[in-house]
């Protein structure tokens, strides 16, 4: 009996999984393997919210495989050592893996390749698993990556999207030792948010079907409405690969119309970030476009930002949404990231780390490159643009409902007045246990522009 290993990473699903299908084609039996990799914990990437979600994903994947006559094989340790051990134990000749882009993933792939070549085995890396258009498929010249989204997106839309693959009917698994499925508590220290969505492919597919069956048609008009909460919330399912971006793109395209088009455009942003990071993996840590920033280190201000006590209600509402839910609306991410990096002029890495500590969809490519984009050290063509939280409040939370939902101290303030509590009558203001602004917006903005020695750009909206 021939054996192949299907090494699950960011593709925790049985539907439209080219890695699993190829492993099944290659051999009589397949080891569907997930390694609880010590390296992820050592890198500080194992945090309670994502750990809890991951535990759900693994249990769900195990269930899907058992329904097909197999099961998930779980090991703990160094991923390369564990794959080597299982290959030795089962005589597996091939290991199948999804391509991924972070420095960690690129190192993992290189180490696996070396180890397998040394033992005359083959590593088969599959491109079209976690992306719609794989990194490197579109380049401005013969190599490199696109540094600007718009021309990338124009070409992205012309690439034919492959047919999604059906889930396999059966998955024959050889006799091989497995550890039990990990719980979230075993994967990370600390308590997850009590209101996290349930992880896993089954739940992801249910949510995707509900999204595609209706709300997607209103996405173009409503995606920025903070209180309306009218985005898909599919990001953690995409991050862990419970959902295939290829399948989602095909299904959304079939729905058609402006809502679906705007949604598919966001999936292209995901690919854009990935093609950039694949080529420049150091951009997860280093400025993609250095601006000679001399960021300020002010622990008290950073703490106020983290805790949602900056005195700017929209910023504070968004930070508290993340603290409670492990998720934040995209408009909130833009406003809070701009506030930290431009108004407070604090290093984007400080904010990106905090987001990664909490976000259930925390994703190296999307998080680090969006932070760089907002900070003006990334791929934005308007690096010195500063987002004004008060203008954003008027546009995207006009009635103040989002702020009242997340900042209970201000729940009794009616209408748009909630966005400027410092203007309330003194006796009302005194009764509110809510701080004054930690900084004046003009003061922050001017300091930032001086530091960048750039021209002050007019306040227009981010186009993301
Ligand atoms: C500072 C900052 C940090 C961010 N960190 C992350 C992160 O860690 N993980 C993450 O998945 N997204 C991140 N984003 C992008 C975006 O905010 C989230 O993907 C989105 O809010 C998730 O909600 P949703 O699934 O309802 O999105 P929808 O609006 O329904 O979009 C559908 C999908 O498209 C993708 N997408 C949407 N917007 C973007 C974008 N700007 N860049 C790349 N992909 C996008 C996501 O996979 C998302 O699930 C960040 C954005 C900013 C400004």
Coordinates of C-alpha atoms and ligand atoms in Angstrom, one line a residue, residues 50 211 219 223 229-239 248 262-271 273-274 327-338 355-356 359-374 462 464, ligand 1:
X50 CA -7.1 32.1 17.7
X211 CA -23.9 35.7 3.5
X219 CA -22.3 45.1 0.8
X223 CA -19.8 47.8 4.3
X229 CA -22.2 45.4 11.0
X230 CA -22.9 44.5 7.4
X231 CA -19.7 42.8 6.4
X232 CA -19.3 39.1 6.1
X233 CA -17.3 38.4 9.2
X234 CA -15.8 35.5 7.3
X235 CA -12.2 36.6 8.0
X236 CA -11.3 34.0 10.6
X237 CA -12.6 31.2 8.4
X238 CA -10.5 32.5 5.5
X239 CA -7.5 32.9 7.8
X248 CA -15.9 32.0 -2.3
X262 CA -17.1 45.0 -3.9
X263 CA -16.8 41.9 -1.8
X264 CA -14.6 40.1 -4.4
X265 CA -12.4 43.2 -4.5
X266 CA -11.7 42.7 -0.8
X267 CA -10.6 39.1 -1.5
X268 CA -8.2 40.6 -4.1
X269 CA -6.7 42.8 -1.4
X270 CA -6.0 39.6 0.5
X271 CA -4.1 38.2 -2.5
X273 CA -1.0 41.5 0.5
X274 CA 0.1 37.9 0.1
X327 CA -12.7 41.1 16.0
X328 CA -13.0 44.7 14.8
X329 CA -14.8 46.3 11.9
X330 CA -12.5 47.2 9.0
X331 CA -13.4 50.9 9.4
X332 CA -12.5 50.7 13.0
X333 CA -9.2 49.1 12.2
X334 CA -8.4 52.0 9.8
X335 CA -9.4 54.7 12.4
X336 CA -7.6 53.1 15.3
X337 CA -4.4 52.3 13.4
X338 CA -4.2 55.8 11.9
X355 CA -4.0 43.4 17.1
X356 CA -2.3 40.0 16.6
X359 CA -7.8 39.2 16.6
X360 CA -9.3 35.9 15.9
X361 CA -8.5 36.6 12.2
X362 CA -5.0 37.8 13.1
X363 CA -3.0 37.2 10.0
X364 CA 0.6 38.1 9.3
X365 CA 0.0 39.2 5.7
X366 CA -3.2 41.1 6.2
X367 CA -2.4 42.6 9.6
X368 CA 1.2 43.7 9.1
X369 CA 0.7 45.1 5.6
X370 CA -2.6 46.9 6.5
X371 CA -0.8 48.4 9.4
X372 CA 2.0 49.5 7.1
X373 CA -0.5 50.8 4.6
X374 CA -2.2 53.0 7.3
X462 CA -9.3 56.2 2.7
X464 CA -9.7 50.6 0.8
Ligands
LIG1 C1 -4.9 47.9 10.7 C2 -5.6 46.8 10.0 C3 -5.3 45.5 10.4 C4 -5.9 44.4 9.8 N1 -5.6 43.1 10.2 C5 -6.2 42.0 9.6 C6 -5.9 40.7 10.0 O1 -5.1 40.5 10.9 N2 -6.6 39.7 9.4 C7 -7.4 39.9 8.3 O2 -8.0 38.9 7.8 N3 -7.7 41.2 7.9 C8 -7.1 42.2 8.5 N4 -7.5 43.5 8.1 C9 -8.3 43.7 6.9 C10 -9.8 43.8 7.2 O3 -10.0 44.8 8.2 C11 -10.5 42.5 7.7 O4 -10.1 41.5 6.8 C12 -12.0 42.6 7.7 O5 -12.3 43.6 8.6 C13 -12.6 41.3 8.2 O6 -14.0 41.4 8.3 P1 -14.9 40.7 7.3 O7 -14.6 39.2 7.1 O8 -16.3 41.0 7.7 O9 -14.6 41.4 5.9 P2 -15.3 41.7 4.6 O10 -15.5 43.1 4.4 O11 -16.6 40.8 4.5 O12 -14.3 41.2 3.5 C14 -14.2 39.8 3.0 C15 -12.8 39.3 3.2 O13 -11.9 40.0 2.4 C16 -10.7 40.1 3.0 N5 -10.4 41.5 3.3 C17 -11.2 42.5 3.6 N6 -10.6 43.7 3.7 C18 -9.3 43.4 3.5 C19 -8.1 44.2 3.5 N7 -8.1 45.5 3.8 N8 -6.9 43.6 3.3 C20 -6.9 42.3 3.1 N9 -7.9 41.5 3.0 C21 -9.1 42.1 3.3 C22 -10.8 39.4 4.4 O14 -10.3 38.0 4.2 C23 -12.3 39.4 4.6 O15 -12.8 38.3 5.4 C24 -6.8 44.6 8.7 C25 -7.1 45.9 8.3 C26 -6.5 47.0 8.9 C27 -6.8 48.4 8.5

